[in-house]
Tab-separated table of C-alpha atoms and ligand atoms in Angstrom:
chain	number	residue	atom	x	y	z
A	174	UNK	CA	10.122	-11.130	19.907
A	175	UNK	CA	8.340	-13.160	17.263
A	176	UNK	CA	10.240	-14.911	14.436
A	177	UNK	CA	10.282	-12.887	11.294
A	178	UNK	CA	9.293	-14.573	8.000
A	179	UNK	CA	12.245	-15.048	5.669
A	180	UNK	CA	12.174	-12.342	3.093
A	181	UNK	CA	14.560	-10.414	0.876
A	182	UNK	CA	16.012	-7.413	2.641
A	183	UNK	CA	16.062	-4.590	0.094
A	184	UNK	CA	17.877	-1.417	1.045
A	185	UNK	CA	17.594	2.198	0.089
A	186	UNK	CA	19.151	2.444	-3.320
A	187	UNK	CA	22.824	3.279	-3.276
A	188	UNK	CA	23.338	6.577	-5.126
A	189	UNK	CA	19.625	6.359	-5.877
A	190	UNK	CA	20.358	4.763	-9.168
A	191	UNK	CA	20.111	1.085	-8.415
A	192	UNK	CA	17.377	-1.097	-9.831
A	193	UNK	CA	15.448	-0.529	-6.639
A	194	UNK	CA	15.251	3.191	-7.303
A	195	UNK	CA	11.969	4.698	-6.105
A	196	UNK	CA	9.664	5.810	-8.874
A	197	UNK	CA	10.729	8.784	-10.986
A	198	UNK	CA	8.011	11.041	-9.601
A	199	UNK	CA	9.084	10.197	-6.077
A	200	UNK	CA	12.718	10.885	-6.834
A	201	UNK	CA	11.888	14.229	-8.419
A	202	UNK	CA	10.054	15.209	-5.258
A	203	UNK	CA	12.893	14.283	-2.969
A	204	UNK	CA	15.953	14.632	-5.214
A	205	UNK	CA	16.321	18.322	-4.269
A	206	UNK	CA	16.821	17.291	-0.651
A	207	UNK	CA	18.635	14.038	-1.269
A	208	UNK	CA	22.314	13.738	-0.460
A	209	UNK	CA	24.904	14.344	-3.197
A	210	UNK	CA	24.758	11.390	-5.577
A	211	UNK	CA	27.210	8.642	-4.957
A	212	UNK	CA	27.113	8.636	-1.130
A	213	UNK	CA	25.849	5.538	0.626
A	214	UNK	CA	22.099	5.595	1.275
A	215	UNK	CA	21.102	5.024	4.925
A	216	UNK	CA	19.707	1.714	6.109
A	217	UNK	CA	16.084	2.426	6.983
A	218	UNK	CA	13.637	0.542	9.201
A	219	UNK	CA	10.116	1.384	10.356
A	220	UNK	CA	8.318	1.025	13.698
A	221	UNK	CA	4.523	0.787	13.609
A	222	UNK	CA	2.728	1.216	16.937
A	223	UNK	CA	-0.358	-1.004	16.688
A	224	UNK	CA	-1.078	-1.826	20.312
A	225	UNK	CA	-3.992	0.497	20.985
A	226	UNK	CA	-7.543	-0.426	21.944
A	227	UNK	CA	-9.277	2.131	19.729
A	228	UNK	CA	-11.642	3.404	22.429
A	229	UNK	CA	-12.686	6.456	20.395
A	230	UNK	CA	-13.791	4.120	17.560
A	231	UNK	CA	-16.427	2.758	19.912
A	232	UNK	CA	-16.330	-0.854	18.699
A	233	UNK	CA	-14.998	-3.998	20.426
A	234	UNK	CA	-12.325	-4.629	17.789
A	235	UNK	CA	-9.217	-2.424	18.044
A	236	UNK	CA	-9.444	-0.119	15.019
A	237	UNK	CA	-6.170	-1.320	13.462
A	238	UNK	CA	-7.863	-4.718	13.027
A	239	UNK	CA	-11.230	-3.370	11.872
A	240	UNK	CA	-12.042	-4.653	8.363
A	241	UNK	CA	-12.161	-2.343	5.361
A	242	UNK	CA	-13.523	-4.279	2.373
A	243	UNK	CA	-13.035	-7.444	4.455
A	244	UNK	CA	-9.339	-6.673	4.996
A	245	UNK	CA	-7.906	-5.429	8.310
A	246	UNK	CA	-6.967	-1.750	8.266
A	247	UNK	CA	-3.394	-2.482	9.379
A	248	UNK	CA	-2.833	-4.643	6.294
A	249	UNK	CA	-3.276	-1.603	4.055
A	250	UNK	CA	-0.659	0.282	6.070
A	251	UNK	CA	1.761	-2.652	5.857
A	252	UNK	CA	1.145	-2.870	2.105
A	253	UNK	CA	1.897	0.835	1.737
A	254	UNK	CA	5.225	0.459	3.560
A	255	UNK	CA	6.107	-2.761	1.728
A	256	UNK	CA	5.780	-0.950	-1.581
A	257	UNK	CA	8.827	1.068	-0.471
A	258	UNK	CA	11.723	-1.181	-1.420
A	259	UNK	CA	14.318	0.678	0.677
A	260	UNK	CA	12.623	0.070	4.032
A	261	UNK	CA	14.467	-3.056	5.107
A	262	UNK	CA	12.550	-3.992	8.284
A	263	UNK	CA	9.085	-3.191	9.566
A	264	UNK	CA	8.622	-3.714	13.310
A	265	UNK	CA	4.988	-3.828	14.470
A	266	UNK	CA	4.075	-3.489	18.154
A	267	UNK	CA	0.905	-5.397	19.046
A	268	UNK	CA	-0.544	-6.554	22.345
A	269	UNK	CA	-0.005	-10.152	23.387
A	270	UNK	CA	-3.698	-10.905	22.943
A	271	UNK	CA	-3.571	-9.712	19.324
A	272	UNK	CA	-0.263	-11.371	18.442
A	273	UNK	CA	-1.864	-14.449	16.862
A	274	UNK	CA	-4.334	-12.323	14.902
A	275	UNK	CA	-1.430	-10.223	13.619
A	276	UNK	CA	0.531	-13.290	12.580
A	277	UNK	CA	-2.544	-14.529	10.737
A	278	UNK	CA	-2.819	-11.235	8.844
A	279	UNK	CA	0.871	-11.390	7.881
A	280	UNK	CA	0.403	-14.899	6.535
A	281	UNK	CA	-2.940	-14.312	4.792
A	282	UNK	CA	-1.800	-11.169	2.943
A	283	UNK	CA	1.780	-12.413	2.432
A	284	UNK	CA	3.297	-9.419	4.190
A	285	UNK	CA	7.106	-9.392	4.089
A	286	UNK	CA	9.909	-7.883	6.189
A	287	UNK	CA	7.638	-7.810	9.273
A	288	UNK	CA	8.797	-8.402	12.846
A	289	UNK	CA	6.421	-8.374	15.798
A	290	UNK	CA	7.090	-7.040	19.291
A	291	UNK	CA	4.925	-6.708	22.365
A	292	UNK	CA	3.126	-3.370	22.621
A	293	UNK	CA	3.288	-1.210	25.731
A	294	UNK	CA	0.454	0.260	27.760
A	295	UNK	CA	0.940	3.590	25.999
A	296	UNK	CA	1.855	4.518	22.437
A	297	UNK	CA	5.252	5.814	23.508
A	298	UNK	CA	5.994	2.570	25.315
A	299	UNK	CA	4.948	0.586	22.232
A	300	UNK	CA	7.268	2.659	20.061
A	301	UNK	CA	10.078	2.240	22.593
A	302	UNK	CA	9.609	-1.549	22.465
A	303	UNK	CA	9.848	-1.395	18.687
A	304	UNK	CA	13.072	0.607	18.877
A	305	UNK	CA	14.551	-1.830	21.402
A	306	UNK	CA	13.956	-4.637	18.906
A	307	UNK	CA	16.055	-2.746	16.367
A	308	UNK	CA	18.821	-1.718	18.741
A	309	UNK	CA	21.894	-3.879	18.330
A	310	UNK	CA	22.142	-4.659	22.006
A	311	UNK	CA	19.084	-6.939	21.942
A	312	UNK	CA	19.882	-10.643	22.476
A	313	UNK	CA	19.041	-13.071	19.610
A	314	UNK	CA	17.635	-10.222	17.510
A	315	UNK	CA	17.575	-11.010	13.787
A	316	UNK	CA	17.177	-7.312	13.094
A	317	UNK	CA	20.032	-4.947	12.439
A	318	UNK	CA	20.181	-1.423	13.799
A	319	UNK	CA	19.180	1.047	11.052
A	320	UNK	CA	20.744	4.448	10.536
A	321	UNK	CA	17.315	6.041	10.154
A	322	UNK	CA	14.058	4.816	11.678
A	323	UNK	CA	10.575	5.767	10.488
A	324	UNK	CA	7.801	5.878	13.095
A	325	UNK	CA	4.315	5.607	11.623
A	326	UNK	CA	0.934	4.869	13.207
A	327	UNK	CA	-0.527	1.565	11.999
A	328	UNK	CA	-3.889	3.348	11.594
A	329	UNK	CA	-2.628	5.772	8.947
A	330	UNK	CA	-2.944	3.560	5.829
A	331	UNK	CA	-2.500	6.239	3.156
A	332	UNK	CA	1.215	6.883	3.348
A	333	UNK	CA	3.081	7.272	0.057
A	334	UNK	CA	6.739	6.734	-0.795
A	335	UNK	CA	7.437	10.384	-1.514
A	336	UNK	CA	6.615	11.638	1.984
A	337	UNK	CA	8.549	8.716	3.480
A	338	UNK	CA	11.562	9.616	1.365
A	339	UNK	CA	11.222	13.281	2.344
A	340	UNK	CA	11.153	12.632	6.103
A	341	UNK	CA	13.989	10.090	5.879
A	342	UNK	CA	16.132	12.456	3.793
A	343	UNK	CA	15.420	15.315	6.224
A	344	UNK	CA	16.075	13.124	9.278
A	345	UNK	CA	19.455	12.154	7.842
A	346	UNK	CA	20.337	15.843	7.714
A	347	UNK	CA	18.537	17.276	10.764
A	348	UNK	CA	18.370	14.241	13.051
A	349	UNK	CA	14.569	14.246	13.089
A	350	UNK	CA	11.720	15.068	10.731
A	351	UNK	CA	7.950	14.865	10.764
A	352	UNK	CA	5.005	15.364	8.453
A	353	UNK	CA	2.708	18.280	9.231
A	354	UNK	CA	-0.645	19.504	7.918
A	355	UNK	CA	-2.548	22.779	8.190
A	356	UNK	CA	-4.893	22.949	11.154
A	357	UNK	CA	-8.571	22.530	10.320
A	358	UNK	CA	-9.895	23.875	13.625
A	359	UNK	CA	-8.374	26.593	15.751
A	360	UNK	CA	-6.517	25.431	18.869
A	361	UNK	CA	-7.637	27.111	22.089
A	362	UNK	CA	-6.420	26.951	25.654
A	363	UNK	CA	-9.174	26.716	28.317
A	364	UNK	CA	-8.750	28.225	31.766
A	365	UNK	CA	-9.249	26.211	34.983
A	366	UNK	CA	-12.879	27.356	35.193
A	367	UNK	CA	-13.625	25.954	31.742
A	368	UNK	CA	-13.654	29.282	29.944
A	369	UNK	CA	-11.482	30.458	27.127
A	370	UNK	CA	-8.053	31.508	28.308
A	371	UNK	CA	-6.623	32.205	24.874
A	372	UNK	CA	-6.578	30.824	21.342
A	373	UNK	CA	-3.602	30.098	19.128
A	374	UNK	CA	-3.288	31.900	15.822
A	375	UNK	CA	-4.223	29.056	13.501
A	376	UNK	CA	-2.112	30.234	10.580
A	377	UNK	CA	1.015	30.092	12.717
A	378	UNK	CA	0.479	26.535	13.916
A	379	UNK	CA	0.357	23.138	12.268
A	380	UNK	CA	-0.996	19.675	13.030
A	381	UNK	CA	1.698	17.083	13.652
A	382	UNK	CA	0.972	13.975	11.614
A	383	UNK	CA	2.916	10.815	10.703
A	384	UNK	CA	5.237	9.520	9.249
A	385	UNK	CA	8.137	10.809	11.298
A	386	UNK	CA	11.760	9.801	10.892
A	387	UNK	CA	14.812	9.995	13.125
A	388	UNK	CA	18.468	9.122	13.180
A	389	UNK	CA	18.085	5.918	15.158
A	390	UNK	CA	20.495	6.922	17.922
A	391	UNK	CA	18.711	10.274	18.412
A	392	UNK	CA	15.294	8.796	19.098
A	393	UNK	CA	16.522	5.657	20.883
A	394	UNK	CA	18.578	7.703	23.336
A	395	UNK	CA	15.633	10.072	23.822
A	396	UNK	CA	13.380	7.166	24.782
A	397	UNK	CA	16.031	5.758	27.093
A	398	UNK	CA	16.162	9.091	28.959
A	399	UNK	CA	12.400	9.633	28.769
A	400	UNK	CA	10.576	10.296	32.069
A	401	UNK	CA	7.770	7.979	33.121
A	402	UNK	CA	5.412	10.926	32.824
A	403	UNK	CA	6.365	11.477	29.180
A	404	UNK	CA	6.143	7.742	28.437
A	405	UNK	CA	2.712	7.686	30.063
A	406	UNK	CA	1.114	10.884	28.764
A	407	UNK	CA	3.227	12.067	25.820
A	408	UNK	CA	1.887	12.017	22.265
A	409	UNK	CA	4.697	13.565	20.263
A	410	UNK	CA	7.934	11.797	19.305
A	411	UNK	CA	9.376	14.994	17.828
A	412	UNK	CA	9.074	16.579	21.258
A	413	UNK	CA	11.101	13.756	22.807
A	414	UNK	CA	13.898	14.363	20.292
A	415	UNK	CA	13.829	18.058	21.207
A	416	UNK	CA	13.541	17.647	24.989
A	417	UNK	CA	16.054	14.834	25.431
A	418	UNK	CA	18.175	15.125	22.322
A	419	UNK	CA	18.043	18.895	21.723
A	420	UNK	CA	17.194	18.115	18.110
A	421	UNK	CA	14.818	20.495	16.326
A	422	UNK	CA	12.981	18.289	13.847
A	423	UNK	CA	12.608	19.389	10.242
A	424	UNK	CA	8.904	19.787	9.444
A	425	UNK	CA	7.741	18.403	6.090
A	426	UNK	CA	4.410	19.329	4.516
A	427	UNK	CA	2.372	16.136	4.127
A	428	UNK	CA	-0.540	15.251	1.861
A	429	UNK	CA	-4.186	15.382	3.063
A	430	UNK	CA	-4.319	11.568	3.146
A	431	UNK	CA	-1.940	11.260	6.107
A	432	UNK	CA	-4.804	11.514	8.632
A	433	UNK	CA	-5.212	8.996	11.422
A	434	UNK	CA	-8.215	6.647	11.604
A	435	UNK	CA	-9.616	7.518	15.030
A	436	UNK	CA	-13.440	7.655	14.929
A	437	UNK	CA	-15.922	5.441	13.107
A	438	UNK	CA	-16.440	8.105	10.440
A	439	UNK	CA	-12.717	7.775	9.633
A	440	UNK	CA	-13.251	4.105	8.797
A	441	UNK	CA	-16.002	4.996	6.308
A	442	UNK	CA	-13.745	7.639	4.799
A	443	UNK	CA	-10.892	5.130	4.548
A	444	UNK	CA	-13.157	2.673	2.740
A	445	UNK	CA	-14.190	5.239	0.141
A	446	UNK	CA	-10.584	6.264	-0.454
A	447	UNK	CA	-9.541	2.616	-0.826
A	448	UNK	CA	-12.378	2.017	-3.298
A	449	UNK	CA	-11.332	5.071	-5.278
A	450	UNK	CA	-7.718	3.837	-5.437
A	451	UNK	CA	-8.795	0.301	-6.368
A	452	UNK	CA	-10.809	1.711	-9.262
A	453	UNK	CA	-7.702	3.421	-10.620
A	454	UNK	CA	-5.487	0.338	-10.721
A	455	UNK	CA	-5.667	-1.755	-13.879
A	456	UNK	CA	-3.610	-4.874	-14.492
A	457	UNK	CA	-2.866	-5.556	-18.141
A	458	UNK	CA	-1.980	-9.190	-18.837
A	459	UNK	CA	-0.417	-9.873	-22.211
A	460	UNK	CA	0.546	-13.122	-23.893
A	461	UNK	CA	3.631	-12.067	-25.791
A	462	UNK	CA	6.801	-10.059	-25.286
A	463	UNK	CA	6.461	-8.419	-28.679
A	464	UNK	CA	7.057	-4.706	-28.131
A	465	UNK	CA	4.512	-4.040	-30.891
A	466	UNK	CA	1.962	-5.961	-28.880
A	467	UNK	CA	-1.322	-4.134	-28.872
A	468	UNK	CA	-1.245	-4.461	-25.074
A	469	UNK	CA	1.772	-2.135	-24.893
A	470	UNK	CA	-0.097	0.399	-27.021
A	471	UNK	CA	-3.097	0.081	-24.722
A	472	UNK	CA	-0.803	0.572	-21.697
A	473	UNK	CA	0.584	3.783	-23.189
A	474	UNK	CA	-2.906	5.063	-23.999
A	475	UNK	CA	-4.205	4.276	-20.503
A	476	UNK	CA	-1.237	5.981	-18.856
A	477	UNK	CA	-1.562	9.014	-21.121
A	478	UNK	CA	-5.314	9.370	-21.173
A	479	UNK	CA	-6.064	8.525	-17.564
A	480	UNK	CA	-3.263	10.194	-15.682
A	481	UNK	CA	-4.367	8.862	-12.303
A	482	UNK	CA	-4.658	5.278	-13.453
A	483	UNK	CA	-1.911	2.926	-12.312
A	484	UNK	CA	-1.226	0.323	-14.988
A	485	UNK	CA	0.613	-2.854	-14.122
A	486	UNK	CA	1.559	-4.985	-17.105
A	487	UNK	CA	2.767	-8.533	-16.873
A	488	UNK	CA	4.962	-10.336	-19.403
A	489	UNK	CA	4.957	-13.179	-19.993
A	490	UNK	CA	1.739	-13.919	-18.313
A	491	UNK	CA	-0.195	-17.033	-17.541
A	492	UNK	CA	2.417	-18.800	-15.400
A	493	UNK	CA	1.415	-19.726	-11.882
A	494	UNK	CA	4.014	-17.533	-10.171
A	495	UNK	CA	3.206	-14.441	-12.253
A	496	UNK	CA	-0.521	-14.743	-11.742
A	497	UNK	CA	0.012	-15.361	-8.040
A	498	UNK	CA	2.038	-12.170	-7.756
A	499	UNK	CA	-0.504	-10.221	-9.780
A	500	UNK	CA	-3.383	-11.326	-7.593
A	501	UNK	CA	-1.394	-10.735	-4.376
A	502	UNK	CA	-1.164	-7.067	-5.364
A	503	UNK	CA	-4.888	-6.877	-4.654
A	504	UNK	CA	-5.833	-5.564	-8.065
A	505	UNK	CA	-9.558	-5.642	-8.937
A	506	UNK	CA	-9.453	-4.739	-12.655
A	507	UNK	CA	-7.830	-6.943	-15.308
A	508	UNK	CA	-7.547	-6.562	-19.053
A	509	UNK	CA	-6.136	-9.703	-20.653
A	510	UNK	CA	-4.936	-9.019	-24.184
A	511	UNK	CA	-4.521	-12.229	-26.176
A	512	UNK	CA	-2.864	-11.983	-29.560
A	513	UNK	CA	-1.225	-15.364	-29.705
A	514	UNK	CA	-3.948	-17.505	-28.281
A	515	UNK	CA	-7.662	-17.786	-27.905
A	516	UNK	CA	-7.175	-20.368	-25.227
A	517	UNK	CA	-9.927	-19.775	-22.775
A	518	UNK	CA	-8.174	-21.910	-20.153
A	519	UNK	CA	-5.848	-19.041	-19.244
A	520	UNK	CA	-8.792	-16.907	-18.245
A	521	UNK	CA	-10.218	-19.751	-16.226
A	522	UNK	CA	-6.851	-20.023	-14.424
A	523	UNK	CA	-6.848	-16.296	-13.610
A	524	UNK	CA	-10.453	-16.341	-12.390
A	525	UNK	CA	-9.761	-19.388	-10.222
A	526	UNK	CA	-6.854	-17.552	-8.594
A	527	UNK	CA	-9.026	-14.520	-8.048
A	528	UNK	CA	-11.681	-16.717	-6.430
A	529	UNK	CA	-9.079	-18.246	-4.093
A	530	UNK	CA	-7.464	-14.885	-3.312
A	531	UNK	CA	-8.115	-12.485	-0.443
A	532	UNK	CA	-9.915	-10.005	-2.656
A	533	UNK	CA	-13.105	-8.768	-1.074
A	534	UNK	CA	-16.366	-10.176	-2.409
A	535	UNK	CA	-17.918	-6.825	-1.473
A	536	UNK	CA	-16.133	-5.099	-4.359
A	537	UNK	CA	-16.509	-6.297	-7.960
A	538	UNK	CA	-13.529	-7.737	-9.783
A	539	UNK	CA	-13.670	-6.933	-13.496
A	540	UNK	CA	-11.892	-9.165	-16.007
A	541	UNK	CA	-11.993	-8.165	-19.659
A	542	UNK	CA	-10.475	-10.738	-21.961
A	543	UNK	CA	-9.640	-9.394	-25.414
A	544	UNK	CA	-8.882	-11.749	-28.304
A	545	UNK	CA	-7.338	-10.571	-31.558
A	546	UNK	CA	-7.877	-13.138	-34.253
A	547	UNK	CA	-6.996	-13.052	-37.922
A	548	UNK	CA	-9.975	-15.070	-38.980
A	549	UNK	CA	-8.408	-15.642	-42.397
A	550	UNK	CA	-6.059	-18.098	-40.728
A	551	UNK	CA	-8.545	-19.757	-38.434
A	552	UNK	CA	-12.138	-20.686	-39.240
A	553	UNK	CA	-14.381	-18.188	-37.509
A	554	UNK	CA	-16.791	-20.742	-36.107
A	555	UNK	CA	-13.902	-22.637	-34.404
A	556	UNK	CA	-12.780	-19.499	-32.588
A	557	UNK	CA	-16.279	-18.480	-31.703
A	558	UNK	CA	-16.953	-21.890	-30.217
A	559	UNK	CA	-13.963	-21.484	-27.888
A	560	UNK	CA	-14.905	-18.007	-26.923
A	561	UNK	CA	-18.573	-18.554	-26.455
A	562	UNK	CA	-17.515	-20.488	-23.332
A	563	UNK	CA	-16.877	-17.082	-21.840
A	564	UNK	CA	-20.587	-16.309	-21.839
A	565	UNK	CA	-21.444	-19.357	-19.795
A	566	UNK	CA	-18.454	-18.976	-17.502
A	567	UNK	CA	-19.303	-15.298	-16.950
A	568	UNK	CA	-22.730	-16.258	-15.638
A	569	UNK	CA	-21.099	-18.749	-13.303
A	570	UNK	CA	-18.475	-16.428	-11.764
A	571	UNK	CA	-20.836	-13.488	-11.459
A	572	UNK	CA	-22.140	-15.134	-8.281
A	573	UNK	CA	-18.825	-14.259	-6.656
A	574	UNK	CA	-18.927	-10.685	-7.881
A	575	UNK	CA	-16.387	-11.388	-10.614
A	576	UNK	CA	-17.614	-9.661	-13.752
A	577	UNK	CA	-16.116	-11.372	-16.803
A	578	UNK	CA	-16.387	-9.999	-20.324
A	579	UNK	CA	-14.948	-11.283	-23.592
A	580	UNK	CA	-14.105	-9.084	-26.557
A	581	UNK	CA	-13.355	-10.744	-29.870
A	582	UNK	CA	-11.590	-8.536	-32.408
A	583	UNK	CA	-11.005	-10.260	-35.714
A	584	UNK	CA	-9.042	-8.478	-38.380
A	585	UNK	CA	-8.717	-9.879	-41.868
A	586	UNK	CA	-5.424	-8.510	-43.209
A	587	UNK	CA	-6.939	-6.431	-45.986
A	588	UNK	CA	-9.819	-5.082	-43.959
A	589	UNK	CA	-9.973	-3.322	-40.651
A	590	UNK	CA	-11.252	-4.565	-37.381
A	591	UNK	CA	-14.616	-6.026	-36.867
A	592	UNK	CA	-15.575	-6.336	-33.245
A	593	UNK	CA	-17.785	-9.001	-31.772
A	594	UNK	CA	-18.955	-8.229	-28.281
A	595	UNK	CA	-19.383	-11.362	-26.195
A	596	UNK	CA	-21.875	-11.334	-23.379
A	597	UNK	CA	-20.492	-11.083	-19.886
A	598	UNK	CA	-20.672	-7.760	-18.189
A	599	UNK	CA	-24.190	-6.546	-17.664
A	600	UNK	CA	-24.960	-4.160	-20.493
A	601	UNK	CA	-24.110	-0.684	-19.259
B	718	CTP	N1	-0.671	1.494	23.988
B	718	CTP	C1	-0.732	1.871	22.696
B	718	CTP	C2	-1.677	2.840	22.247
B	718	CTP	C3	-1.724	3.179	20.916
B	718	CTP	N2	-0.881	2.552	20.050
B	718	CTP	C4	-0.949	2.823	18.640
B	718	CTP	O1	-0.660	4.173	18.356
B	718	CTP	C5	-1.352	4.574	17.166
B	718	CTP	C6	-2.063	5.901	17.355
B	718	CTP	O2	-2.730	5.880	18.579
B	718	CTP	P1	-4.321	6.144	18.749
B	718	CTP	O3	-4.910	6.686	17.495
B	718	CTP	O4	-4.524	6.898	19.989
B	718	CTP	O5	-4.866	4.643	18.927
B	718	CTP	P2	-5.680	4.079	20.175
B	718	CTP	O6	-4.957	4.351	21.441
B	718	CTP	O7	-5.994	2.662	19.844
B	718	CTP	O8	-7.021	4.942	20.112
B	718	CTP	P3	-7.886	5.443	21.389
B	718	CTP	O9	-7.071	6.564	21.975
B	718	CTP	O10	-9.150	5.917	20.725
B	718	CTP	O11	-8.043	4.286	22.295
B	718	CTP	C7	-2.330	3.453	16.832
B	718	CTP	O12	-1.849	2.738	15.714
B	718	CTP	C8	-2.343	2.601	18.083
B	718	CTP	O13	-2.574	1.229	17.778
B	718	CTP	C9	0.057	1.603	20.496
B	718	CTP	O14	0.827	1.071	19.705
B	718	CTP	N3	0.114	1.292	21.818
B	719	LIG	O1	-2.638	10.761	20.547
B	719	LIG	P1	-2.891	9.654	19.623
B	719	LIG	O2	-2.333	8.374	20.201
B	719	LIG	O3	-4.301	9.560	19.177
B	719	LIG	O4	-2.034	9.964	18.301
B	719	LIG	C1	-0.667	9.860	18.350
B	719	LIG	C2	-0.012	10.587	17.199
B	719	LIG	O5	-0.485	10.114	15.979
B	719	LIG	C3	-0.296	12.056	17.282
B	719	LIG	O6	0.170	12.556	18.474
B	719	LIG	C4	0.274	12.792	16.063
B	719	LIG	O7	-0.055	14.093	16.204
B	719	LIG	C5	1.766	12.668	15.825
B	719	LIG	O8	2.549	12.709	16.882
């Protein structure tokens, strides 16, 4: 088993009230099913089978490593799981020949809490290898056995915290749980001669998706008892829990985005969904902690007006570590609100980090730098001189698909705002 990078090991929040509490909306969705407050939350780990060859994709590269906006598909799935602070370990099963590539992805995108194990020749065998890595009886394992284990395909990048919390909460109670979706096509059963034998009533059946979650002992013991036939040809972990553990999994309705990337068309669909999500994430960078900061007002307006927009605000900004963290979150839209300074150097620092980051050059990064200046206190031409640098710099960085725009808002105390638009973004 490969060494795991040192990383903090967050746990599911005790009594769901700790500072690592999942977001409010997530809690509301799962609180009805969560355990009575005050009981210890289960330790949760995840196993990601990523050892397939992606034959149905029809390209040489296994689909989990196919790029979407110049970033491997599996990295989006890892990012989605890493956003969930209460998943303490993520075990990824990859083939030996892809081990180095996987380690490179972990390093390049600064993935945390990841351990790598060798994949098996089938998906079930890959999952079993991942579970073995978590089982306590593994020599020199740095991993600890979780109470609940999530199993999620590495090629299902659009998994959200709420469905993860739902399956984990249900698995704690039922022993096993899995996400399901309505069937799109009707399932039929052909006869030996290739004709229709019968069809299933679509409304009474569901598609089994991922994520799934299990009490660790339930699924580990099921795999240990599993027949070679099931390990070779099986496709359903819930069935193993039923057949070998006599556990009837709780079925949890999942969102439409839980689908598995299987064919090339799925990769195009994944790219458009990722672009749509990128466009809804804005990072506000402010230069003061003042609660009356206009940036806070802007944050409230954005969150109210654009209810799908995710706003990340950073205070105080403009220190290396903060900017590094901001950029590592793969945000493509920045609004820098400067009340205290018109120092253009801070923008240059941000743009330099963006240029050195892993953000795709195929998708534009937009940086809007807003300066509020009381020109009574500072000669207008001095400020303008500083800020006119933006125009030249904007032309320079545009080559790398970074669209930089400056907005100068000067507000003499007794009068209202006058706005000077500085060149940068191409005029809409
Ligand atoms: N021996 C295998 C086969 C599959 N998987 C993983 O199981 C998940 C779902 O499997 P599937 O969609 O079938 O992937 P592939 O087997 O790669 O696809 P194909 O059947 O088209 O070859 C994928 O993340 C895949 O990498 C795995 O870990 N080990
Ligand atoms: O058969 P595949 O390897 O393509 O997919 C494996 C699983 O994702 C699939 O069986 C789900 O329905 C959940 O079990």
